[in-house]
Short mmCIF file of C-alpha atoms in Angstrom, two decimals:
data_model
loop_
_atom_site.label_atom_id
_atom_site.label_comp_id
_atom_site.label_asym_id
_atom_site.label_seq_id
_atom_site.Cartn_x
_atom_site.Cartn_y
_atom_site.Cartn_z
CA MET A 1 0.00 0.00 0.00
CA GLU A 2 1.55 3.27 -1.12
CA ASP A 3 2.03 6.36 1.04
CA LEU A 4 -0.79 7.95 -0.89
CA ILE A 5 -4.29 9.31 -0.39
CA SER A 6 -7.10 7.75 -2.40
CA VAL A 7 -10.09 10.04 -2.88
CA ILE A 8 -13.21 8.09 -3.80
CA VAL A 9 -15.88 9.74 -5.91
CA CYS A 10 -19.04 7.70 -6.46
CA ALA A 11 -20.89 9.22 -9.40
CA TYR A 12 -24.35 8.51 -10.79
CA ASN A 13 -26.43 10.87 -12.93
CA GLN A 14 -24.52 13.95 -11.76
CA GLU A 15 -23.62 15.49 -15.11
CA LYS A 16 -24.27 19.01 -13.82
CA THR A 17 -22.17 18.76 -10.66
CA ILE A 18 -19.41 16.17 -11.14
CA ALA A 19 -16.97 18.67 -12.71
CA ARG A 20 -17.39 20.93 -9.67
CA THR A 21 -16.61 17.97 -7.41
CA LEU A 22 -13.49 16.95 -9.32
CA ASP A 23 -12.20 20.53 -9.54
CA SER A 24 -12.52 20.89 -5.77
CA ILE A 25 -10.39 17.78 -5.27
CA LEU A 26 -7.79 18.67 -7.89
CA MET A 27 -7.20 22.03 -6.18
CA GLN A 28 -5.91 20.27 -3.04
CA GLN A 29 -2.45 21.32 -1.83
CA CYS A 30 -0.97 18.40 0.07
CA HIS A 31 2.55 17.14 0.73
CA VAL A 32 1.27 13.58 0.28
CA ALA A 33 0.39 12.58 -3.27
CA PHE A 34 -3.24 11.68 -3.97
CA GLU A 35 -5.23 9.80 -6.57
CA ILE A 36 -8.90 10.16 -7.46
CA VAL A 37 -10.81 6.89 -7.90
CA ILE A 38 -14.09 7.56 -9.71
CA GLY A 39 -16.74 4.85 -9.48
CA GLU A 40 -19.03 5.83 -12.37
CA ASP A 41 -22.12 3.70 -11.86
CA CYS A 42 -23.57 3.42 -15.37
CA SER A 43 -25.23 6.84 -15.47
CA THR A 44 -28.04 7.51 -17.94
CA ASP A 45 -26.97 11.13 -18.50
CA GLY A 46 -23.62 12.61 -19.53
CA THR A 47 -21.77 11.95 -16.26
CA LEU A 48 -19.48 9.34 -17.81
CA SER A 49 -18.43 11.69 -20.61
CA VAL A 50 -17.46 14.38 -18.11
CA CYS A 51 -15.46 11.86 -16.07
CA GLN A 52 -13.70 10.58 -19.20
CA ALA A 53 -12.72 14.12 -20.16
CA TYR A 54 -11.20 14.71 -16.71
CA ARG A 55 -9.30 11.42 -16.87
CA GLU A 56 -7.84 12.41 -20.23
CA LYS A 57 -6.69 15.73 -18.77
CA ARG A 58 -5.23 14.25 -15.57
CA PRO A 59 -4.36 10.58 -16.19
CA ASP A 60 -1.57 10.92 -13.59
CA ILE A 61 -4.16 11.40 -10.83
CA ILE A 62 -7.54 10.15 -12.02
CA ARG A 63 -8.51 6.49 -12.29
CA LEU A 64 -11.94 5.88 -13.80
CA MET A 65 -13.85 2.72 -12.91
CA ALA A 66 -16.72 2.82 -15.40
CA ASN A 67 -19.18 0.14 -14.35
CA LYS A 68 -20.75 -1.90 -17.15
CA LYS A 69 -24.01 -2.13 -15.20
CA ASN A 70 -25.38 -0.26 -12.23
CA LYS A 71 -24.07 -1.65 -8.93
CA GLY A 72 -25.84 0.69 -6.54
CA LEU A 73 -24.10 2.99 -4.07
CA ILE A 74 -23.07 0.34 -1.54
CA ASP A 75 -21.19 -2.02 -3.87
CA ASN A 76 -19.85 0.87 -5.91
CA TYR A 77 -18.35 2.52 -2.83
CA PHE A 78 -16.78 -0.57 -1.30
CA ASP A 79 -15.45 -1.77 -4.65
CA CYS A 80 -13.68 1.58 -4.91
CA ILE A 81 -12.20 1.01 -1.44
CA LEU A 82 -10.84 -2.35 -2.55
CA ALA A 83 -9.36 -0.74 -5.67
CA ALA A 84 -7.75 2.14 -3.76
CA ARG A 85 -3.95 2.20 -3.73
CA GLY A 86 -3.57 4.65 -0.91
CA LYS A 87 -2.72 4.33 2.76
CA TYR A 88 -5.56 6.75 3.53
CA ILE A 89 -9.04 7.17 2.07
CA ALA A 90 -11.16 10.27 1.61
CA ASP A 91 -14.34 10.63 -0.37
CA CYS A 92 -16.50 13.30 -1.91
CA ALA A 93 -19.92 12.60 -3.42
CA GLY A 94 -20.47 13.58 -7.03
CA ASP A 95 -22.78 16.45 -6.12
CA ASP A 96 -20.83 17.83 -3.14
CA PHE A 97 -17.58 19.79 -3.29
CA TRP A 98 -14.68 20.58 -0.99
CA ALA A 99 -14.29 24.17 0.16
CA ASP A 100 -10.76 24.19 1.57
CA PRO A 101 -7.66 23.55 -0.59
CA LEU A 102 -5.78 22.43 2.54
CA LYS A 103 -8.37 19.87 3.66
CA LEU A 104 -6.23 16.82 2.94
CA GLU A 105 -3.06 18.48 4.22
CA LYS A 106 -4.61 19.27 7.61
CA GLU A 107 -6.07 15.80 7.99
CA VAL A 108 -3.11 13.71 6.86
CA ALA A 109 -0.82 15.65 9.21
CA ILE A 110 -2.86 14.34 12.15
CA LEU A 111 -2.95 10.74 10.88
CA GLU A 112 0.81 10.77 10.31
CA SER A 113 1.62 12.18 13.75
CA GLU A 114 -0.96 10.34 15.88
CA PRO A 115 -1.13 6.57 15.13
CA GLU A 116 -4.05 5.98 17.53
CA VAL A 117 -6.29 8.23 15.42
CA THR A 118 -8.19 6.18 12.85
CA LEU A 119 -10.22 8.96 11.26
CA VAL A 120 -10.11 12.75 11.00
CA HIS A 121 -13.23 14.73 10.11
CA THR A 122 -14.23 18.38 9.93
CA ASP A 123 -17.11 20.79 10.09
CA TRP A 124 -19.06 21.57 6.89
CA ASN A 125 -21.58 23.85 5.20
CA THR A 126 -24.86 22.96 3.58
CA TYR A 127 -25.19 24.36 0.07
CA ASP A 128 -28.61 25.16 -1.37
CA GLU A 129 -28.46 24.30 -5.07
CA SER A 130 -31.33 26.61 -5.98
CA THR A 131 -30.23 29.74 -4.07
CA ARG A 132 -26.48 28.99 -3.82
CA ILE A 133 -26.59 30.01 -0.18
CA LEU A 134 -24.14 28.40 2.25
CA THR A 135 -25.30 27.63 5.79
CA ALA A 136 -23.15 26.34 8.63
CA SER A 137 -24.02 22.81 9.69
CA ARG A 138 -25.98 22.36 12.88
CA GLU A 139 -24.26 21.78 16.21
CA LYS A 140 -22.44 18.46 16.51
CA PRO A 141 -22.04 16.39 19.69
CA PHE A 142 -18.26 15.76 19.56
CA THR A 143 -16.06 18.76 18.87
CA ASP A 144 -12.98 18.05 20.99
CA ARG A 145 -9.77 17.79 18.99
CA ILE A 146 -9.43 14.09 19.90
CA THR A 147 -12.24 11.81 21.16
CA ASP A 148 -12.13 8.18 22.23
CA GLY A 149 -14.13 6.58 19.42
CA LYS A 150 -15.99 4.21 21.75
CA LEU A 151 -17.69 7.23 23.33
CA MET A 152 -19.20 8.01 19.93
CA LEU A 153 -20.68 4.62 19.05
CA GLU A 154 -24.18 5.15 20.47
CA SER A 155 -24.42 8.59 18.89
CA ILE A 156 -23.42 7.21 15.50
CA ILE A 157 -26.11 4.51 15.44
CA THR A 158 -28.82 6.84 16.80
CA GLN A 159 -28.15 9.78 14.46
CA THR A 160 -31.17 10.97 12.50
CA SER A 161 -30.68 14.22 10.58
CA VAL A 162 -27.11 15.39 11.28
CA PRO A 163 -24.34 12.79 10.97
CA VAL A 164 -21.91 12.56 13.87
CA ILE A 165 -19.15 12.07 11.29
CA HIS A 166 -19.80 13.39 7.79
CA LEU A 167 -17.80 10.96 5.70
CA CYS A 168 -17.27 13.45 2.86
CA THR A 169 -15.26 15.59 5.31
CA SER A 170 -13.16 12.66 6.51
CA LEU A 171 -9.81 11.01 5.97
CA TYR A 172 -9.35 7.52 7.40
CA ARG A 173 -6.97 4.55 7.40
CA THR A 174 -7.40 2.07 4.54
CA ASP A 175 -6.07 -1.02 6.33
CA ILE A 176 -8.65 -0.77 9.11
CA ILE A 177 -11.67 -0.55 6.84
CA ARG A 178 -10.43 -3.32 4.56
CA LYS A 179 -9.87 -5.66 7.52
CA ALA A 180 -13.38 -4.91 8.81
CA LEU A 181 -14.85 -5.49 5.35
CA GLN A 182 -13.16 -8.88 5.19
CA GLU A 183 -14.32 -9.90 8.67
CA ASP A 184 -17.98 -8.87 8.32
CA GLU A 185 -18.98 -8.55 4.68
CA HIS A 186 -22.66 -8.65 5.65
CA LEU A 187 -22.29 -5.36 7.53
CA PHE A 188 -20.86 -3.56 4.51
CA ARG A 189 -22.48 -5.29 1.55
CA ASN A 190 -26.04 -5.95 2.71
CA LYS A 191 -28.31 -3.91 0.38
CA GLU A 192 -31.04 -3.90 3.02
CA PHE A 193 -28.95 -1.55 5.16
CA GLY A 194 -29.36 1.21 2.59
CA CYS A 195 -26.22 3.28 3.21
CA GLU A 196 -22.44 3.03 3.27
CA ASP A 197 -21.29 5.81 5.59
CA MET A 198 -22.57 4.71 9.00
CA GLN A 199 -20.68 1.40 8.79
CA VAL A 200 -17.41 3.23 8.07
CA ALA A 201 -17.87 5.84 10.80
CA PHE A 202 -18.81 3.18 13.36
CA THR A 203 -15.89 0.92 12.44
CA MET A 204 -13.31 3.69 12.65
CA ALA A 205 -14.70 4.87 16.01
CA LEU A 206 -14.70 1.31 17.33
CA GLN A 207 -11.06 0.80 16.38
CA GLY A 208 -9.44 3.96 17.75
CA LYS A 209 -9.61 7.68 18.36
CA ILE A 210 -11.42 10.23 16.21
CA ALA A 211 -9.93 13.66 15.48
CA PHE A 212 -12.02 16.72 14.67
CA ILE A 213 -10.99 19.91 12.86
CA PRO A 214 -13.47 22.81 13.28
CA ASP A 215 -12.78 24.19 9.78
CA ARG A 216 -15.60 23.87 7.24
CA THR A 217 -13.98 21.92 4.42
CA LEU A 218 -17.10 20.65 2.62
CA ASN A 219 -20.09 22.20 0.88
CA TYR A 220 -22.81 19.57 1.23
CA SER A 221 -25.38 19.91 -1.54
CA GLN A 222 -29.04 19.98 -0.50
CA ASN A 223 -32.45 20.97 -1.87
CA ARG A 224 -32.56 17.95 -4.15
CA GLU A 225 -34.25 14.57 -4.25
CA THR A 226 -31.91 11.95 -2.81
CA VAL A 227 -32.07 8.45 -1.35
CA SER A 228 -31.86 9.88 2.16
CA CYS A 229 -34.12 12.91 1.64
CA SER A 230 -37.24 12.36 -0.45
CA LYS A 231 -40.66 13.97 -0.56
CA ASP A 232 -42.10 10.58 -1.47
CA ASP A 233 -43.23 8.89 1.75
CA ARG A 234 -42.78 5.40 0.31
CA ARG A 235 -39.16 6.10 -0.61
CA GLN A 236 -38.50 7.77 2.73
CA PHE A 237 -40.08 4.82 4.55
CA ARG A 238 -37.67 2.48 2.77
CA PHE A 239 -34.66 4.60 3.69
CA VAL A 240 -35.67 4.90 7.36
CA ARG A 241 -36.33 1.17 7.64
CA ARG A 242 -33.02 0.20 6.05
CA THR A 243 -30.82 2.56 8.05
CA THR A 244 -32.60 1.62 11.28
CA ALA A 245 -32.05 -2.06 10.46
CA LEU A 246 -28.34 -1.24 10.18
CA SER A 247 -28.40 0.52 13.55
CA HIS A 248 -30.18 -2.48 15.07
CA TYR A 249 -27.57 -4.87 13.65
CA LEU A 250 -24.71 -2.81 15.11
CA ALA A 251 -26.48 -2.40 18.46
CA GLN A 252 -27.08 -6.15 18.74
CA LYS A 253 -23.57 -7.09 17.64
CA HIS A 254 -21.84 -4.72 20.05
CA GLY A 255 -24.26 -4.84 22.99
CA LEU A 256 -25.42 -1.23 22.81
CA SER A 257 -28.66 -1.15 24.81
CA SER A 258 -28.85 2.10 26.77
CA ALA A 259 -32.01 4.15 27.26
CA THR A 260 -30.83 6.44 24.45
CA VAL A 261 -30.63 3.52 22.05
CA GLN A 262 -34.04 2.22 23.12
CA ASP A 263 -35.60 5.67 22.68
CA TYR A 264 -34.10 5.87 19.20
CA PHE A 265 -35.75 2.64 18.05
CA ASP A 266 -39.05 3.68 19.63
CA TYR A 267 -38.91 6.95 17.71
CA ARG A 268 -38.04 5.24 14.43
CA ILE A 269 -41.17 3.10 14.69
CA PHE A 270 -43.19 6.29 15.01
CA ALA A 271 -41.37 7.72 11.97
CA LEU A 272 -42.18 4.60 9.92
CA ALA A 273 -45.81 4.77 11.05
CA MET A 274 -46.04 8.41 9.93
CA HIS A 275 -44.65 7.59 6.48
CA ALA A 276 -47.07 4.66 6.15
CA PHE A 277 -49.94 6.89 7.27
CA ARG A 278 -49.17 9.71 4.83
CA ALA A 279 -48.61 7.26 1.97
CA HIS A 280 -51.95 5.55 2.79
CA ASP A 281 -50.15 2.24 2.24
CA HIS A 282 -51.43 -0.85 4.05
CA ASN A 283 -48.32 -2.86 3.22
CA LEU A 284 -46.10 -0.25 4.87
CA TYR A 285 -48.37 -0.34 7.92
CA GLN A 286 -47.82 -4.10 8.15
CA GLU A 287 -44.07 -3.65 7.72
CA THR A 288 -44.04 -1.16 10.57
CA GLN A 289 -45.68 -3.73 12.82
CA GLU A 290 -43.06 -6.30 11.78
CA CYS A 291 -40.26 -3.86 12.61
CA GLU A 292 -41.84 -3.15 15.98
CA LYS A 293 -41.58 -6.84 16.86
CA GLU A 294 -38.10 -7.30 15.39
CA TRP A 295 -36.61 -4.26 17.17
CA HIS A 296 -38.46 -4.92 20.46
CA THR A 297 -39.71 -1.35 20.71
CA ARG A 298 -42.11 0.26 23.16
CA ARG A 299 -45.15 1.81 21.53
CA SER A 300 -45.55 5.51 22.33
CA LEU A 301 -48.94 7.19 22.73
CA LEU A 302 -48.58 8.85 19.30
CA THR A 303 -47.67 5.56 17.64
CA THR A 304 -50.61 3.86 19.36
CA CYS A 305 -52.95 6.54 17.97
CA LEU A 306 -51.54 6.13 14.45
CA PHE A 307 -51.89 2.35 14.59
CA GLY A 308 -55.47 2.77 15.81
CA ILE A 309 -56.27 5.08 12.87
CA MET A 310 -54.65 2.83 10.27
CA ARG A 311 -56.49 -0.22 11.60
CA HIS A 312 -59.74 1.16 10.13
CA GLU A 313 -59.82 2.24 6.48
CA TRP A 314 -62.66 4.73 6.94
CA LEU A 315 -60.89 6.41 9.86
CA TRP A 316 -57.61 6.48 7.95
CA SER A 317 -59.25 8.23 4.99
CA ILE A 318 -60.94 10.81 7.23
CA ALA A 319 -57.70 11.50 9.11
CA LEU A 320 -55.80 12.02 5.85
CA LEU A 321 -58.49 14.40 4.59
CA GLY A 322 -58.29 16.36 7.84
CA ARG A 323 -54.50 16.52 7.57
CA ARG A 324 -54.66 17.81 3.97
CA MET A 325 -57.16 20.52 5.00
CA PHE A 326 -54.92 21.56 7.91
CA VAL A 327 -51.83 21.76 5.67
CA THR A 328 -53.74 23.81 3.08
CA LEU A 329 -55.04 26.27 5.66
CA LYS A 330 -51.58 26.59 7.17
CA ARG A 331 -50.18 27.57 3.77
CA VAL A 332 -52.95 30.09 3.16
CA TYR A 333 -52.51 31.89 6.48
CA ARG A 334 -48.71 31.67 6.66
#
């Protein structure tokens, strides 16, 4: 493994933003050499053409893995990890972009000087694609320069909106994640877990110390339809169920069973019930009940009320009508 940084870029249907991403990586000023490993996942737009043009311009840095068929984010990401040549791994999604030309330099300096640190991450901005306005990320729970990773495990598996570690701000050790991938392929490759970042953050925290730099090195693109943020309640239900299943797997495997963890699973059942209710989908209602049994949750008063409504079709329809009227009136008088 070379003394090199491998920057992974998973790209799919990001023709309008991928050049911005690659430019933000190429501007990095770092004493350690870096490569860019692009996992182009069989896009249906012009993403591949843009990536090919960048590879032709910078063949010394850019390696393009153009998939023959769509793998999905999980396999695409971890295949890129296996293909990486570097001692350290960073990543930047194909619609996000780095904001600090010294990001890698600051992070690799810590990893080189402090062997107990497994991952370095930073603060970030959210970037509204429609208005181009940058907003500082919300408050994070761990902002000390160095934190014992084991203190972060419960927070990582119970995160909802703001990630404890935003992987696109991070730099972490390749050998640790590859060893973990070999030992528990189910954790990393199971499509039913629905994401790739929580596994990495949890693994690195489990194996050592986590360093934090307060600089905002990433502009995280928002105001778009994504797997993790959808206006479609059926799609959002699927994402919540999958990521919660991942949290449950990690909690069971590592014996994380505090009141905070229990409250998290109780809340996620309510979230699933709300998505099922708004979607008016009986199958999702049944799935929520199955999850309730599987995760051994306690039913809150609000969840009990929702289940009672969804048990009767006529009551469900009336409740949805009342909700639509309330939302309409709220918009009118806002």
